[in-house]
Tab-separated table of N, CA and C in Angstrom:
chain	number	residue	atom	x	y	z
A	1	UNK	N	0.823	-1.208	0.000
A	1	UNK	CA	0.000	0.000	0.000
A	1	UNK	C	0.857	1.256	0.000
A	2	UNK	N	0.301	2.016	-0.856
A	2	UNK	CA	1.229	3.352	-0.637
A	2	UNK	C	0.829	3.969	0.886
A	3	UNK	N	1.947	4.818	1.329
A	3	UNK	CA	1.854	5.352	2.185
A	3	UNK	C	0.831	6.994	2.325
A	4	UNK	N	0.094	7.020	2.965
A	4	UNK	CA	-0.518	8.661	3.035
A	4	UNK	C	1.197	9.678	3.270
A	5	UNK	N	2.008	9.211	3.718
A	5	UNK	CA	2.948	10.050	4.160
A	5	UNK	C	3.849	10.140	3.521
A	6	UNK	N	4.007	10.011	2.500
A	6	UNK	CA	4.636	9.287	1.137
A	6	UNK	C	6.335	11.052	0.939
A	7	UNK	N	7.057	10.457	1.168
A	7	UNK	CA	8.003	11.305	1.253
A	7	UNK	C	8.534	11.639	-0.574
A	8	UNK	N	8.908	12.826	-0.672
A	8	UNK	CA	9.266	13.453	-2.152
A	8	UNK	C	10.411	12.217	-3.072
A	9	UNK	N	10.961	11.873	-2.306
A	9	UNK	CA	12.179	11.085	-2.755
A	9	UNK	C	11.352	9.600	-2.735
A	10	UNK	N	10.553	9.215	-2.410
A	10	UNK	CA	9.461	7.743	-2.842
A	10	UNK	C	8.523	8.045	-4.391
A	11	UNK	N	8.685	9.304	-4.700
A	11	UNK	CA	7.906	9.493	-6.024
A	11	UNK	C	8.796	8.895	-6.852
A	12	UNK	N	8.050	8.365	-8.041
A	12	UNK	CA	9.296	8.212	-9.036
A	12	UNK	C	9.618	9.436	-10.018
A	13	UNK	N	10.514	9.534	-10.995
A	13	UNK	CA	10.572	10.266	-11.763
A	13	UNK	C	9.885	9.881	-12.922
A	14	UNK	N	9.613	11.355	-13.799
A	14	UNK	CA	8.590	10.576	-14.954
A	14	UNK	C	9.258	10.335	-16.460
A	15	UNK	N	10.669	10.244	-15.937
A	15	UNK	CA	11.385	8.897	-17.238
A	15	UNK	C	11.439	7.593	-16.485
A	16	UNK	N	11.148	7.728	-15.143
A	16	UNK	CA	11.204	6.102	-14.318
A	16	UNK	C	10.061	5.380	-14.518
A	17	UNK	N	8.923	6.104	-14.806
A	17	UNK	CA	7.317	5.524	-15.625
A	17	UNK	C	7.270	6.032	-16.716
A	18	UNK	N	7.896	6.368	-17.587
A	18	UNK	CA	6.990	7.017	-18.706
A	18	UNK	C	6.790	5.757	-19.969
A	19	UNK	N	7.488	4.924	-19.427
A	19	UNK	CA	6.974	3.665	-20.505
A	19	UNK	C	5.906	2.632	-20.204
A	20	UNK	N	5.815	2.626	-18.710
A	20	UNK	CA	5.056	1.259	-17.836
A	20	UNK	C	3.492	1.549	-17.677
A	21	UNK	N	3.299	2.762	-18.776
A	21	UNK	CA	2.244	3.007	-19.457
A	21	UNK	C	1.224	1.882	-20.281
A	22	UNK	N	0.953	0.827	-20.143
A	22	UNK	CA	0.688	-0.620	-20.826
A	22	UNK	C	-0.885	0.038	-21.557
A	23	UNK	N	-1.944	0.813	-21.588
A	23	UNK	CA	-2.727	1.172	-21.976
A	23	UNK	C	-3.226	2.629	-22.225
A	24	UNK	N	-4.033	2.915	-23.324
A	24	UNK	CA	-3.722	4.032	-23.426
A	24	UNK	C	-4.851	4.947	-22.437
A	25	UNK	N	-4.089	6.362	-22.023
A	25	UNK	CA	-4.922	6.955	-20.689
A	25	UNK	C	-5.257	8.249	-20.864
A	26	UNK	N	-5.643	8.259	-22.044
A	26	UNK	CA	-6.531	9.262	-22.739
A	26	UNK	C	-7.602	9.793	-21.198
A	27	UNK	N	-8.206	9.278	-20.892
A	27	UNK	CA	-9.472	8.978	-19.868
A	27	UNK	C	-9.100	8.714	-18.847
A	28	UNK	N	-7.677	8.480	-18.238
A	28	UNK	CA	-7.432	8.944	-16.860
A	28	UNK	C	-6.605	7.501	-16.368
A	29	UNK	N	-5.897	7.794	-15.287
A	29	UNK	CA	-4.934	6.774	-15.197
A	29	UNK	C	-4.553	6.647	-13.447
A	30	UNK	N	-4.192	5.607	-13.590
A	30	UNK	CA	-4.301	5.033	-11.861
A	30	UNK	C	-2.213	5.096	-11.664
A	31	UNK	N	-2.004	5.742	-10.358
A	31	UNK	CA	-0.630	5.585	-10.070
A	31	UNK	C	-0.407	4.645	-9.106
A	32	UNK	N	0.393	4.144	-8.575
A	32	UNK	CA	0.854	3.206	-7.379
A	32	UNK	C	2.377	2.857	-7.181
A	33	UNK	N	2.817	2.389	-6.361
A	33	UNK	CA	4.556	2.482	-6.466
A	33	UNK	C	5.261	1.797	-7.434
A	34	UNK	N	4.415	0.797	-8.543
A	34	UNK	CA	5.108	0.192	-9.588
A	34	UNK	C	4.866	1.308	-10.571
A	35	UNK	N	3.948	2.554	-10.790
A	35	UNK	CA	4.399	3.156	-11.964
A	35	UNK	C	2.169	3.508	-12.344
A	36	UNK	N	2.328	3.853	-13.662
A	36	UNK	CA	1.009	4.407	-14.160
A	36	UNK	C	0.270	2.988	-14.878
A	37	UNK	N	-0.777	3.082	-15.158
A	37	UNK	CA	-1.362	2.440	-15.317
A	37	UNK	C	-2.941	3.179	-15.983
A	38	UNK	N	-3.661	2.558	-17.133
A	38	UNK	CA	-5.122	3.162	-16.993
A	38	UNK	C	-5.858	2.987	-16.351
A	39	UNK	N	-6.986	3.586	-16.081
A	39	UNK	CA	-8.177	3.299	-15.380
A	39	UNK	C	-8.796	2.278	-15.874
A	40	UNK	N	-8.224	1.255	-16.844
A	40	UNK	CA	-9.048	0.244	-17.505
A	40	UNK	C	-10.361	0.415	-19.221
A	41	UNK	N	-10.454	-0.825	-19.317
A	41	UNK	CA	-10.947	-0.335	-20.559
A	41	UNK	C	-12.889	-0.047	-20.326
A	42	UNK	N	-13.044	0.067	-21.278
A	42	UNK	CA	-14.888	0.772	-20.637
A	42	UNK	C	-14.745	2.497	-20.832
A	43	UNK	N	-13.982	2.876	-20.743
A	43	UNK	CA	-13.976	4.833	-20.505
A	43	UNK	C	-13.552	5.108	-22.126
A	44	UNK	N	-14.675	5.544	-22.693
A	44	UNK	CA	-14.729	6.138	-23.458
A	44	UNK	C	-14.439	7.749	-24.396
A	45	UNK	N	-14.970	8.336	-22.951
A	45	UNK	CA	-14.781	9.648	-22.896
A	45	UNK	C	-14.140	10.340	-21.718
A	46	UNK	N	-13.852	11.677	-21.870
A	46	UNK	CA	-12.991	11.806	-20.384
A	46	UNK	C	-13.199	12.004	-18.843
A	47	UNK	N	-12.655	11.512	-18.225
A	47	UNK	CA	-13.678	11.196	-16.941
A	47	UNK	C	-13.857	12.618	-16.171
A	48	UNK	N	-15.063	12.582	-15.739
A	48	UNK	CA	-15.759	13.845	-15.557
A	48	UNK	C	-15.369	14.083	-13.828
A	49	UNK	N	-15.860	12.687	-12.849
A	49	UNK	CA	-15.747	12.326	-11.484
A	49	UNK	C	-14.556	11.391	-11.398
A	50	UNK	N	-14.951	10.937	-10.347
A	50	UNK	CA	-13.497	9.615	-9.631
A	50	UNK	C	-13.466	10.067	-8.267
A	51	UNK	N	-13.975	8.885	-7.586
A	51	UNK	CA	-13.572	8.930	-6.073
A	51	UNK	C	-13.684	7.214	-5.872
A	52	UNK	N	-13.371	7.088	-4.534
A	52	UNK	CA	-13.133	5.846	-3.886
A	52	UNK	C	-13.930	5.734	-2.760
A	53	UNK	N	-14.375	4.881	-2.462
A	53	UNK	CA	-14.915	4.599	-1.126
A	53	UNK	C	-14.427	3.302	-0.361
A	54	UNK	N	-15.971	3.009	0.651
A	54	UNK	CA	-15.367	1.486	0.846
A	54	UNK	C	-16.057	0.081	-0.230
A	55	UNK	N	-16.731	0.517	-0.730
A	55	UNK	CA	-17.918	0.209	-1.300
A	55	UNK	C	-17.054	0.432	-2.620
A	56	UNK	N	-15.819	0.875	-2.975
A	56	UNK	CA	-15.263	0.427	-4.393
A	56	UNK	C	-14.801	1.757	-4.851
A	57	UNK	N	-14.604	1.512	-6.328
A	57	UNK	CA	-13.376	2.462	-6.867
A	57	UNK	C	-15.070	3.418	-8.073
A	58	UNK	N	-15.467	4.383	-8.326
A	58	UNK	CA	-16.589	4.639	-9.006
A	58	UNK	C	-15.890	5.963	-10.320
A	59	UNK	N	-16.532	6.177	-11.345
A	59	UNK	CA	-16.563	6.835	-12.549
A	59	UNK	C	-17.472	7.796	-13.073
A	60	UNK	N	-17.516	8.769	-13.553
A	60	UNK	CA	-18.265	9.034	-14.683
A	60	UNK	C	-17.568	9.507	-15.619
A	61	UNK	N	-18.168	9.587	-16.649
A	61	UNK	CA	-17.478	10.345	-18.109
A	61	UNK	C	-18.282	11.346	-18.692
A	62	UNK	N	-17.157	12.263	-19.375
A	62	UNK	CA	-18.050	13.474	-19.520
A	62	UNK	C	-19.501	12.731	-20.683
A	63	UNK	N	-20.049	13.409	-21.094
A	63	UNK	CA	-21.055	13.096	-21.815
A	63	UNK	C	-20.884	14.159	-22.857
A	64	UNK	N	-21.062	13.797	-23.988
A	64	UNK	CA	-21.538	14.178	-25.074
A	64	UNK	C	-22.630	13.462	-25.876
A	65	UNK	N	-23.551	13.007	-24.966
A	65	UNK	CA	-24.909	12.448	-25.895
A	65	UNK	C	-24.634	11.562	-26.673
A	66	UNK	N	-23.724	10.860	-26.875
A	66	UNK	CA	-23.433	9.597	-27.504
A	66	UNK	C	-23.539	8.436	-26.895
A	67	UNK	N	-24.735	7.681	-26.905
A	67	UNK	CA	-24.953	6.021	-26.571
A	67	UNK	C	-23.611	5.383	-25.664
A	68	UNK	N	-23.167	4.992	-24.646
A	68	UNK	CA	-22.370	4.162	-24.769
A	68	UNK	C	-21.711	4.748	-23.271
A	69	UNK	N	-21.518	6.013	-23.114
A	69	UNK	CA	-21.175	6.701	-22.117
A	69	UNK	C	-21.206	6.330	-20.599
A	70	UNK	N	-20.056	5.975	-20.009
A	70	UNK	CA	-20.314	5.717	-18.603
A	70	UNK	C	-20.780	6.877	-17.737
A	71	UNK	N	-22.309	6.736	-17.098
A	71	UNK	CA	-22.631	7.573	-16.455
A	71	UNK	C	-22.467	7.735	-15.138
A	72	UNK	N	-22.548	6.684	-14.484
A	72	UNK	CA	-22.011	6.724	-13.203
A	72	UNK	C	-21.459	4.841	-13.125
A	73	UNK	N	-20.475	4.474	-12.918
A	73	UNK	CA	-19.821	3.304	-12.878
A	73	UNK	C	-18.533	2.554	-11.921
A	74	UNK	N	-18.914	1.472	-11.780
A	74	UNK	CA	-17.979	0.803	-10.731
A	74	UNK	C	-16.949	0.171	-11.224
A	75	UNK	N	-15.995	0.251	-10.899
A	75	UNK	CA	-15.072	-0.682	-11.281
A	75	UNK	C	-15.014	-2.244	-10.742
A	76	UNK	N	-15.052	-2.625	-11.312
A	76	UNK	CA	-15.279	-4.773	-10.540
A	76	UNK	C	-14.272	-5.736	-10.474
A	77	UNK	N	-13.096	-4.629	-10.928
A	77	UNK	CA	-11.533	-5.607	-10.589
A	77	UNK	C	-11.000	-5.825	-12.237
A	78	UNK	N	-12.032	-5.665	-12.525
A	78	UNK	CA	-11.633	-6.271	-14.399
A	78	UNK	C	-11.891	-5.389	-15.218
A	79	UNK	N	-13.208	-4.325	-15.291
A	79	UNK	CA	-13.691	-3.758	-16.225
A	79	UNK	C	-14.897	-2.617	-15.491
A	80	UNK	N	-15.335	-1.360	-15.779
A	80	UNK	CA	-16.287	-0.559	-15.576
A	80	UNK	C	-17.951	-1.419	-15.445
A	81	UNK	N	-18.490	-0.817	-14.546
A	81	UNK	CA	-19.797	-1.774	-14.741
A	81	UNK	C	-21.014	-0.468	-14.345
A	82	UNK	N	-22.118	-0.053	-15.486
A	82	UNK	CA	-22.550	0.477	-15.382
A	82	UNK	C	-23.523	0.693	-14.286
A	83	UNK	N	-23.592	1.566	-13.184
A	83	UNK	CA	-25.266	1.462	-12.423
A	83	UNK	C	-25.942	2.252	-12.987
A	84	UNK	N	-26.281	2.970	-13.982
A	84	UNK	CA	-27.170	4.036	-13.896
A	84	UNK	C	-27.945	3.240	-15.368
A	85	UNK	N	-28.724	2.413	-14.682
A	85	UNK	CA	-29.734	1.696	-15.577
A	85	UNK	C	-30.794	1.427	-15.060
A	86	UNK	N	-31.950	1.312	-16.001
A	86	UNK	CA	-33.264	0.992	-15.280
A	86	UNK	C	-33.499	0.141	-14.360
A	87	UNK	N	-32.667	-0.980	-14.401
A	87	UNK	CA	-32.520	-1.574	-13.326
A	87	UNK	C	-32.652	-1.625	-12.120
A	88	UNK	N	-31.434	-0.050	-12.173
A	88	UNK	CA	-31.523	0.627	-10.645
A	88	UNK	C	-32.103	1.804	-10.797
A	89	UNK	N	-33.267	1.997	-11.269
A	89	UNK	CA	-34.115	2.792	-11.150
A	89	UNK	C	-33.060	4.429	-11.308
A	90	UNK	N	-32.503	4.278	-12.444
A	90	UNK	CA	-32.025	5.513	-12.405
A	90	UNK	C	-32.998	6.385	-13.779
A	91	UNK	N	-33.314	7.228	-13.174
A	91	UNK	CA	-34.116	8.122	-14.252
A	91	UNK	C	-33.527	8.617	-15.678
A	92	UNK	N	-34.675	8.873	-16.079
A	92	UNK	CA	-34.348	9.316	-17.698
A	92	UNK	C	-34.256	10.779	-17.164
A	93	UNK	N	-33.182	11.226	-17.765
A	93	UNK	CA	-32.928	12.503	-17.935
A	93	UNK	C	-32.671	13.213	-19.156
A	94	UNK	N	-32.941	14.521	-19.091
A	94	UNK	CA	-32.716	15.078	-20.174
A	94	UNK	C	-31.306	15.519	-20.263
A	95	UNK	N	-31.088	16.044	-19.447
A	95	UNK	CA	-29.174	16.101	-18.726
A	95	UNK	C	-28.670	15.380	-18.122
A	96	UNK	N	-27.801	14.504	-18.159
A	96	UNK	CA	-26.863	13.517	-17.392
A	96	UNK	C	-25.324	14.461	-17.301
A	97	UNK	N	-25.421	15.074	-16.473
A	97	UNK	CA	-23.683	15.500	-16.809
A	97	UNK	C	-22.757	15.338	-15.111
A	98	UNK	N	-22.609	14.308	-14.429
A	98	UNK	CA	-22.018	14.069	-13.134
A	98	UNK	C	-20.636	15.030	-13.619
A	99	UNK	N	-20.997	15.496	-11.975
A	99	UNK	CA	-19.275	16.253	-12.020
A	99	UNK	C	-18.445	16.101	-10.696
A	100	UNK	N	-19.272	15.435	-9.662
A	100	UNK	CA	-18.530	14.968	-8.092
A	100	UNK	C	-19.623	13.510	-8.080
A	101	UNK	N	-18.408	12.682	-7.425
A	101	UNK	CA	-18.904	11.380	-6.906
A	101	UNK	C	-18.556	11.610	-5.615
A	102	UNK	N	-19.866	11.219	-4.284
A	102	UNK	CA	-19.108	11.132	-3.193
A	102	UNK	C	-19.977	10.306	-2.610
A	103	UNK	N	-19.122	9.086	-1.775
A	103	UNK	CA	-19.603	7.818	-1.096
A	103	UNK	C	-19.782	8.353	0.553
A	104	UNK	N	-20.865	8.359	1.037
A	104	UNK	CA	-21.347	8.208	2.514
A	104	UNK	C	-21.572	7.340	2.937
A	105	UNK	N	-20.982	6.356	3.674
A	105	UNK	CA	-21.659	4.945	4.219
A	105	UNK	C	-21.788	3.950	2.980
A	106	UNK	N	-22.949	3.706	2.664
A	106	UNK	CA	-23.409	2.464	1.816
A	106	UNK	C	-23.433	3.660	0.479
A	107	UNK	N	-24.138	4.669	0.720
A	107	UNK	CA	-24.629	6.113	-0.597
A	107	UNK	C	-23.747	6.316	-0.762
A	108	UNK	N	-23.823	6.561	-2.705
A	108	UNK	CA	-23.502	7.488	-3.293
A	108	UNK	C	-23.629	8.659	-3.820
A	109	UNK	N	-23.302	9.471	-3.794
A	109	UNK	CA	-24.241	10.815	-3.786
A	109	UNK	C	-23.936	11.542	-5.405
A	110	UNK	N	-24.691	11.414	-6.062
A	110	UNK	CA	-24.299	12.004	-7.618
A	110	UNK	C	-24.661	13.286	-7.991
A	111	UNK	N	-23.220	14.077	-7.884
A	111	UNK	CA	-23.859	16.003	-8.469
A	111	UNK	C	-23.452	16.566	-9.493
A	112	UNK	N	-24.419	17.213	-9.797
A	112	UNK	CA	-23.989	18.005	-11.115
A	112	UNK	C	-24.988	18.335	-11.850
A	113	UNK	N	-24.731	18.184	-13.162
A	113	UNK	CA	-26.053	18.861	-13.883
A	113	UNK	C	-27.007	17.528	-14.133
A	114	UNK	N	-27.739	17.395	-13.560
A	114	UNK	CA	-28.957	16.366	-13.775
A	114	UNK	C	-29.950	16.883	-13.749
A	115	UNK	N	-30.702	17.031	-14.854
A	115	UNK	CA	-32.050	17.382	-14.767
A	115	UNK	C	-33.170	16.374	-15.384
A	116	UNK	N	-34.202	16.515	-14.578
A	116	UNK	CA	-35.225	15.267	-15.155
A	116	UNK	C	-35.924	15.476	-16.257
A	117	UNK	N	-36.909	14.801	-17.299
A	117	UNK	CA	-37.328	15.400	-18.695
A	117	UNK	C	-38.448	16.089	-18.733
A	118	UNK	N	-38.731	16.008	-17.106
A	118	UNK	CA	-39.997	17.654	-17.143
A	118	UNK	C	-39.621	18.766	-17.411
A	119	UNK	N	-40.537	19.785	-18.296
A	119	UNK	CA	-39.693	20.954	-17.946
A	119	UNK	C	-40.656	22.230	-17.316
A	120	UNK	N	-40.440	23.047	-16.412
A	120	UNK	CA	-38.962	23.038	-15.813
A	120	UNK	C	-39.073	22.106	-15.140
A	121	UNK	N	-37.963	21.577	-14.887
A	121	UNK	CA	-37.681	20.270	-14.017
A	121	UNK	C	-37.663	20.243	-12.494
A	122	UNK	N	-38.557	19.207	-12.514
A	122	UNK	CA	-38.820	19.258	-10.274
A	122	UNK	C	-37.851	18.685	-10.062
A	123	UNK	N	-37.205	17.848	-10.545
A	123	UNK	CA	-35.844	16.891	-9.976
A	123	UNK	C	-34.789	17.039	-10.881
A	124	UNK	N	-33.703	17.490	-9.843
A	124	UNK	CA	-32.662	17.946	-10.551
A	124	UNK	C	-31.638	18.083	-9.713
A	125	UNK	N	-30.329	17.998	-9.956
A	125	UNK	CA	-29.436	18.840	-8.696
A	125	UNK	C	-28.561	17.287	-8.274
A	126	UNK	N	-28.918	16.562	-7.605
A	126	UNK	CA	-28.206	15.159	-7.115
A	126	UNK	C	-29.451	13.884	-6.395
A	127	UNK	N	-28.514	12.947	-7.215
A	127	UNK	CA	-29.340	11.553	-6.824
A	127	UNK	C	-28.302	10.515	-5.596
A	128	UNK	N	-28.864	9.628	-5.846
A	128	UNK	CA	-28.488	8.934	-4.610
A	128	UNK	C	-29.105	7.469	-4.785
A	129	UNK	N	-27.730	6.964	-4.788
A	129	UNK	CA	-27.679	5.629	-5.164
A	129	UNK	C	-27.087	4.846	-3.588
A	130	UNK	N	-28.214	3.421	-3.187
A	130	UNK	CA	-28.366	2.993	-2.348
A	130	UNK	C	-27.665	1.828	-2.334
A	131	UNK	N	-27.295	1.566	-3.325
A	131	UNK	CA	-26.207	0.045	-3.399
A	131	UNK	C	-27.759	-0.646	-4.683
A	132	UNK	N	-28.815	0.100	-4.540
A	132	UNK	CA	-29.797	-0.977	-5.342
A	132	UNK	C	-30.186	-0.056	-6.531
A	133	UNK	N	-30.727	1.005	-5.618
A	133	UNK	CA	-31.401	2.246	-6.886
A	133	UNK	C	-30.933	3.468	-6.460
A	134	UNK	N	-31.311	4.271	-7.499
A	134	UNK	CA	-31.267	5.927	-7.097
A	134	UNK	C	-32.624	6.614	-7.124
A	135	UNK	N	-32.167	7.396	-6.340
A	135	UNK	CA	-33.221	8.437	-6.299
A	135	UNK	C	-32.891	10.144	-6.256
A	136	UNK	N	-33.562	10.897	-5.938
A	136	UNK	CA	-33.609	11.792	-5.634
A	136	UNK	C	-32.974	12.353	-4.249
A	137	UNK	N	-32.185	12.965	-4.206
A	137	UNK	CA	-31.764	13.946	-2.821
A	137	UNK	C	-33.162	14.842	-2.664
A	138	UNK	N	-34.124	14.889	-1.826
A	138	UNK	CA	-34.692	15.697	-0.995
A	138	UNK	C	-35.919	16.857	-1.867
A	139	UNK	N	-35.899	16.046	-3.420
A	139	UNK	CA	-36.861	16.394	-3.971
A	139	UNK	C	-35.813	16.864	-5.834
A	140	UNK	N	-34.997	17.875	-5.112
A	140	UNK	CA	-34.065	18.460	-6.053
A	140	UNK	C	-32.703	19.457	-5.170
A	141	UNK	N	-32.146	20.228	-6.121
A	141	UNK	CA	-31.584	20.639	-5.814
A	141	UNK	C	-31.545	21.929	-7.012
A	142	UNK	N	-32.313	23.299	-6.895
A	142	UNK	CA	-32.283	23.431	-8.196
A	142	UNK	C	-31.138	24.676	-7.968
A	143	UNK	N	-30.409	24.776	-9.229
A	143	UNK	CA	-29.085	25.135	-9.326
A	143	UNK	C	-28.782	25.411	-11.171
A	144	UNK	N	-28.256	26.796	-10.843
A	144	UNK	CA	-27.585	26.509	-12.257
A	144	UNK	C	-26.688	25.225	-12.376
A	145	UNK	N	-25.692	25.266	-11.350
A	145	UNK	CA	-24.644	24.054	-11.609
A	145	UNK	C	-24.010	23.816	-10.144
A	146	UNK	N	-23.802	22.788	-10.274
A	146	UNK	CA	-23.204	21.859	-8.734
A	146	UNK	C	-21.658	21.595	-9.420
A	147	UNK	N	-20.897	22.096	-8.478
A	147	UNK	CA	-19.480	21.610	-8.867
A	147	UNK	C	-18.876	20.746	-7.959
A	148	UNK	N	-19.378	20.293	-6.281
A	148	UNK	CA	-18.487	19.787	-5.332
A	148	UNK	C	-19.442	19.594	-4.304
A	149	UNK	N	-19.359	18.545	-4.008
A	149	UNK	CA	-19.613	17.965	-2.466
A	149	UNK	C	-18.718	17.277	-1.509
A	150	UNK	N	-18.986	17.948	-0.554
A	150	UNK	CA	-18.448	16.711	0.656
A	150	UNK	C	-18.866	16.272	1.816
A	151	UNK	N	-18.389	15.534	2.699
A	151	UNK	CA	-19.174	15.203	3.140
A	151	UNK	C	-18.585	15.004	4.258
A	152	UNK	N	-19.173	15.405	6.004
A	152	UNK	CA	-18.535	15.333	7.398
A	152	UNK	C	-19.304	13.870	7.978
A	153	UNK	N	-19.305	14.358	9.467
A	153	UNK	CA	-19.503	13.108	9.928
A	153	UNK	C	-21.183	13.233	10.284
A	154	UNK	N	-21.677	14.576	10.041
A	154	UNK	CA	-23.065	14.757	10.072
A	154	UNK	C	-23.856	15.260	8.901
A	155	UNK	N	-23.436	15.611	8.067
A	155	UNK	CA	-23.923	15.823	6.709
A	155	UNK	C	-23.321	15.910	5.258
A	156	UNK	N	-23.872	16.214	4.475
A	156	UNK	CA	-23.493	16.677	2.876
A	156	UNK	C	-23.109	18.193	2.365
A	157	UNK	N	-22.336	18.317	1.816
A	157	UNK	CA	-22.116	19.664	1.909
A	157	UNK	C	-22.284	20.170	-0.006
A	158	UNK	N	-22.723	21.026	-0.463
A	158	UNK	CA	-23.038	20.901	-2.065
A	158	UNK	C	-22.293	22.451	-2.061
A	159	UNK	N	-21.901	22.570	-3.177
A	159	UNK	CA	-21.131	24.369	-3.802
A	159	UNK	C	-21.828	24.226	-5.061
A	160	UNK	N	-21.966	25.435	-5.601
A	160	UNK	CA	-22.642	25.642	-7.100
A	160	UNK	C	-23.369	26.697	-7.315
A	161	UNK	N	-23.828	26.928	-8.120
A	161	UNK	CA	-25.185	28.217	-8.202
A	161	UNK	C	-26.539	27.750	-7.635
A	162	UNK	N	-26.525	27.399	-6.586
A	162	UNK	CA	-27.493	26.542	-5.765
A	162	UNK	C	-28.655	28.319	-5.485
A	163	UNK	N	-29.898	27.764	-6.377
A	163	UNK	CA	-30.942	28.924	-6.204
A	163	UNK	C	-32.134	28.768	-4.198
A	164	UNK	N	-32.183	27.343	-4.958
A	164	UNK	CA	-32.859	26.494	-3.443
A	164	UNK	C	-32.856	25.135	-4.058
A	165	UNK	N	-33.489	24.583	-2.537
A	165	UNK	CA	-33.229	23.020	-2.678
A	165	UNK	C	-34.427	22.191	-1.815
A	166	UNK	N	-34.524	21.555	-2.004
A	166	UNK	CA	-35.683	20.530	-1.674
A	166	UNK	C	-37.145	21.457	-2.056
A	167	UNK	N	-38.328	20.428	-1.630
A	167	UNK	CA	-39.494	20.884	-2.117
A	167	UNK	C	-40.411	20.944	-1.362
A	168	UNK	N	-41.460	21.631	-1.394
A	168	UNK	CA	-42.624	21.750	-0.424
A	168	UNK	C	-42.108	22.524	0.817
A	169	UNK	N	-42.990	22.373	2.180
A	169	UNK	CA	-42.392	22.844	3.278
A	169	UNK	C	-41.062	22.555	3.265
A	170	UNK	N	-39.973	21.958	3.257
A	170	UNK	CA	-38.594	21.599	3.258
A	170	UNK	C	-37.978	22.418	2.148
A	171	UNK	N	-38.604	23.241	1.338
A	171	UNK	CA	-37.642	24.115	0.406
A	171	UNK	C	-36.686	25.054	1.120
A	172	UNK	N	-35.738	25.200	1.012
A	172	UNK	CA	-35.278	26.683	1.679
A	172	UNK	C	-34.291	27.415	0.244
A	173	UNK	N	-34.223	28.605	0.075
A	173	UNK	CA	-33.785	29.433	-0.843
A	173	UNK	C	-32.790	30.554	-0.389
């Protein structure tokens, strides 16, 4: 395991990796003390998110409306594996554009530009994936744009052009 404390002189230099490159990393690339590596094959386009949890290594890619696009995805040791399928109840949207992945516990919390195909759209802002399905954070989140979340030991924290958020009595603006 690499170290969190990882001293300047444990980096390598980048003629000491610049060959152990084995795939190409157009779409983003994994380091570790043997050298670079890709994020694997499946990434199409360039990755938009990337975080880690305990619950696994997760993806998105930017989107350009082309079929095929990892929208929100796990890695499974071998290859990308899509969740954001009907399956798991992930909605049709008219915007898919993830721009922060962040794991709480078992949740994943997905932000960015998501908007649903109503218009104007009641759900929008970040979903939330349970290990089974997603849903909705708290109705919406409506926002020009969500750039970052994080997350303490008592809540979620969102940045963006956040106008208001949730719905009904629970809106606040």
């Amino acid at each position: 395991p690499w170290p969190m404390t990882a001293s300047a002189s444990r980096l390598p230099s980048s003629e000491a990796h610049s060959a152990r490159l084995t795939a190409p990393a157009s779409r983003g690339a994994h380091f570790d003390d043997a050298g670079f590596t890709s994020l694997g094959g499946g990434l199409d386009a360039p990755v938009a998110a990337l975080t880690y949890g305990r619950n696994g290594i997760y993806a998105s890619e930017q989107s350009n409306g082309e079929p095929g696009n990892l929208i929100v995805g796990r890695w499974d040791g071998s290859a990308w594996v899509e969740l954001a399928t009907a399956a798991n109840e992930f909605p049709d949207l008219a915007i898919a554009g993830p721009d922060k992945l962040v794991e709480v516990g078992d949740a994943l919390f997905v932000v960015g530009s998501l908007y649903g195909n109503a218009f104007p759209p009641e759900e929008r802002g970040v979903l939330v994936f349970d290990g089974t399905r997603f849903s909705w954070l708290g109705g919406r989140v409506a926002a020009t744009s969500l750039y970052d979340a994080i997350a303490t030991s008592d809540a979620v924290w969102f940045a963006g052009g956040i106008a208001e958020a949730g719905l009904g009595k629970d809106r606040v603006s």
